[in-house]
Amino acid sequence: MKLNNQKRWGKVWSAAAGLIIYNAFTAVSYSADNWQFPNGAVFKESGKIVWEGEIINRKEVPYYSGFASDVIHGKVISTVSNSYWGVVDGYHGVVLEPGIILTFSGKSNASTRGYNVLVEYQYKGEPKASSTQNDVYINKDSWIYKYEAILDRNNTQDRISGDNTYRATNLQVALYISDSVKPNTYSYSGDVNLEVGNMRVYLNNHLTFKVAPPIQCTINTPPKIDFGKVNIWDWKGNTSGTPGGNRKDVLGVVDGNFTINCTGDNGAHTPAKLTLKGTIQTYTNDLKMTMDATGDLAPATVRASIKSIFAPCNNGGTQFGPGTKTPPGNEVDLGELTVGPHQVPYRFSLCALGQGFKSGAASATATVTIDWE
């Protein structure tokens, strides 16, 4: 039987590559006319907004003569390479890379006589663009313009002359980092700014931060649970005396340990659980096996027990599906993980299905994942 490892970041991390545990980090805001990102910040948390810029309220009334469409609009501009307008875990904004997004809130209002464009930004939703006198068009990901709320194309050649009003009301930017983001240092060159007509609110030209949980763990799982060659006709545990035996007769047992090793800040800890999942054969504690040559049902199943070890092919142990229990029968409470090594014992049993004899190689695949609060 092969145990394949599932790579999942965030609350669930790869059984092979490591368990990442996040502790709280308090983000710091800086007061300025523009948004000052704390370059070099270390974020020890994910799955939430980790930083918010200062709320900005500003008004400018410049004289302007020219085309209305050039200055009556609301835009989000980014020259960060490969950035785009998108959604991460429900947050809308400029995606810097998968799982990392700059999101906006507050109002942008550009107006003059006969023309205006109001944009209401919201973290968890698309911006709402409107005008009291004109139709508004929305463009996304047009070159450096990641989001544009612009005037009706019929007004693009209309000329205006006089004072324009650009007003920013409670404008704010935030950085959201998904649980899927790996610990690393992230750095982005390029401008990110929000335009209210010709008034601009900028972020730093070079955004740099580090995602570094206070504790990092690796778990070693065997790439293969190998029961070796089994005599399905005549073996000591055959209780029927006939080929194939009775269901749950023990054909083989493999015992071992999942080894978890955690490094990080002293005192860091978190509750964790392990989940075992595979294709079941009738019962949730039986992992279905198939013949390698034909894909037919094999004359055996696999049963497991993890942490608390049961007798081979026992009805107890860890299931391969959730079943109807609470907590699910395929979950194992690992308790608190702390800095240092941890051993989690396991037992996998090869059990007769009790449905006759077949010869040849057979296999099954199960997935081990770990998640935490």
Short mmCIF file of C-alpha atoms in Angstrom, two decimals, residues 213-341:
data_model
loop_
_atom_site.label_atom_id
_atom_site.label_comp_id
_atom_site.label_asym_id
_atom_site.label_seq_id
_atom_site.Cartn_x
_atom_site.Cartn_y
_atom_site.Cartn_z
CA PRO A 213 5.65 31.70 11.44
CA PRO A 214 7.14 31.36 14.94
CA ILE A 215 7.25 27.59 14.61
CA GLN A 216 7.91 25.41 11.58
CA CYS A 217 7.62 21.65 11.51
CA THR A 218 8.50 18.88 9.12
CA ILE A 219 6.88 15.46 9.15
CA ASN A 220 8.43 12.38 7.63
CA THR A 221 6.00 9.80 6.32
CA PRO A 222 6.97 6.57 4.58
CA PRO A 223 6.53 6.82 0.82
CA LYS A 224 5.24 3.24 0.84
CA ILE A 225 3.75 0.82 3.36
CA ASP A 226 4.95 -2.51 2.01
CA PHE A 227 3.37 -5.73 3.29
CA GLY A 228 5.63 -7.82 1.07
CA LYS A 229 4.53 -11.16 -0.36
CA VAL A 230 1.45 -12.66 1.27
CA ASN A 231 0.14 -16.23 0.94
CA ILE A 232 -3.60 -15.67 0.53
CA TRP A 233 -4.22 -19.46 0.33
CA ASP A 234 -2.50 -20.98 3.33
CA TRP A 235 -1.31 -18.85 6.25
CA LYS A 236 -1.33 -19.12 10.02
CA GLY A 237 -4.09 -16.53 10.53
CA ASN A 238 -6.59 -18.15 8.13
CA THR A 239 -9.60 -18.95 10.32
CA SER A 240 -11.65 -20.55 7.53
CA GLY A 241 -9.13 -23.08 6.24
CA THR A 242 -10.15 -22.15 2.69
CA PRO A 243 -8.47 -19.86 0.10
CA GLY A 244 -9.03 -16.20 0.92
CA GLY A 245 -9.93 -16.81 4.58
CA ASN A 246 -12.59 -14.94 6.55
CA ARG A 247 -13.05 -11.17 6.57
CA LYS A 248 -10.61 -9.46 8.95
CA ASP A 249 -8.20 -12.42 9.09
CA VAL A 250 -4.76 -10.86 9.52
CA LEU A 251 -2.54 -11.18 6.44
CA GLY A 252 0.19 -8.74 7.49
CA VAL A 253 1.13 -5.87 9.78
CA VAL A 254 3.47 -2.86 9.39
CA ASP A 255 4.28 -0.78 12.47
CA GLY A 256 6.22 2.48 12.50
CA ASN A 257 6.23 6.16 13.41
CA PHE A 258 5.46 9.43 11.71
CA THR A 259 8.30 11.71 12.82
CA ILE A 260 7.48 15.38 13.36
CA ASN A 261 10.28 17.82 14.13
CA CYS A 262 9.48 21.46 14.97
CA THR A 263 11.85 24.42 15.14
CA GLY A 264 11.13 28.04 15.99
CA ASP A 265 10.54 30.45 18.85
CA ASN A 266 10.82 29.11 22.36
CA GLY A 267 7.43 28.39 23.84
CA ALA A 268 5.60 28.32 20.50
CA HIS A 269 2.89 25.69 20.40
CA THR A 270 -0.41 24.83 18.74
CA PRO A 271 -3.08 22.13 18.85
CA ALA A 272 -2.97 19.93 15.77
CA LYS A 273 -4.85 17.04 14.21
CA LEU A 274 -4.10 14.46 11.54
CA THR A 275 -6.61 13.34 8.92
CA LEU A 276 -6.41 10.05 7.03
CA LYS A 277 -8.38 9.73 3.81
CA GLY A 278 -8.76 7.06 1.17
CA THR A 279 -11.26 5.15 -0.95
CA ILE A 280 -13.19 2.91 1.41
CA GLN A 281 -14.35 -0.65 0.82
CA THR A 282 -17.90 -0.89 2.25
CA TYR A 283 -16.82 0.20 5.75
CA THR A 284 -15.04 3.47 6.61
CA ASN A 285 -12.28 1.63 8.46
CA ASP A 286 -11.45 -0.46 5.37
CA LEU A 287 -9.21 0.99 2.64
CA LYS A 288 -10.09 -0.47 -0.75
CA MET A 289 -7.33 -2.34 -2.58
CA THR A 290 -7.28 -3.18 -6.28
CA MET A 291 -5.27 -5.63 -8.36
CA ASP A 292 -2.46 -3.83 -10.16
CA ALA A 293 -2.79 -5.86 -13.36
CA THR A 294 -6.56 -5.67 -13.85
CA GLY A 295 -7.95 -3.00 -11.53
CA ASP A 296 -10.32 -5.59 -10.06
CA LEU A 297 -11.16 -5.66 -6.38
CA ALA A 298 -8.35 -7.27 -4.38
CA PRO A 299 -9.08 -10.04 -1.82
CA ALA A 300 -7.84 -7.81 1.03
CA THR A 301 -8.33 -4.39 2.62
CA VAL A 302 -6.15 -2.19 4.85
CA ARG A 303 -6.98 -1.02 8.37
CA ALA A 304 -5.09 1.60 10.35
CA SER A 305 -4.53 2.89 13.84
CA ILE A 306 -2.55 6.07 14.49
CA LYS A 307 -1.35 7.37 17.86
CA SER A 308 -3.57 4.92 19.76
CA ILE A 309 -2.57 1.47 18.51
CA PHE A 310 -5.16 -1.30 18.17
CA ALA A 311 -4.81 -5.02 17.45
CA PRO A 312 -4.35 -5.81 13.73
CA CYS A 313 -7.59 -5.72 11.69
CA ASN A 314 -9.51 -4.56 14.78
CA ASN A 315 -12.78 -2.66 14.33
CA GLY A 316 -11.28 0.26 16.25
CA GLY A 317 -8.51 2.55 15.09
CA THR A 318 -8.37 5.33 12.52
CA GLN A 319 -10.84 5.26 9.67
CA PHE A 320 -10.27 6.25 6.03
CA GLY A 321 -13.49 8.30 5.85
CA PRO A 322 -15.27 10.63 8.29
CA GLY A 323 -18.25 8.36 8.85
CA THR A 324 -20.99 9.66 11.12
CA LYS A 325 -18.93 10.27 14.24
CA THR A 326 -18.09 13.55 15.96
CA PRO A 327 -15.21 14.19 15.66
CA PRO A 328 -14.89 12.35 12.32
CA GLY A 329 -13.55 8.83 12.53
CA ASN A 330 -10.63 9.66 10.22
CA GLU A 331 -9.27 12.44 12.45
CA VAL A 332 -6.59 11.96 15.11
CA ASP A 333 -6.04 14.57 17.83
CA LEU A 334 -2.27 15.11 18.04
CA GLY A 335 -2.50 17.39 21.07
CA GLU A 336 -0.10 20.34 21.37
CA LEU A 337 2.88 20.50 19.02
CA THR A 338 5.88 22.31 20.48
CA VAL A 339 9.46 23.02 19.41
CA GLY A 340 11.35 19.73 19.25
CA PRO A 341 10.83 16.19 17.96
#
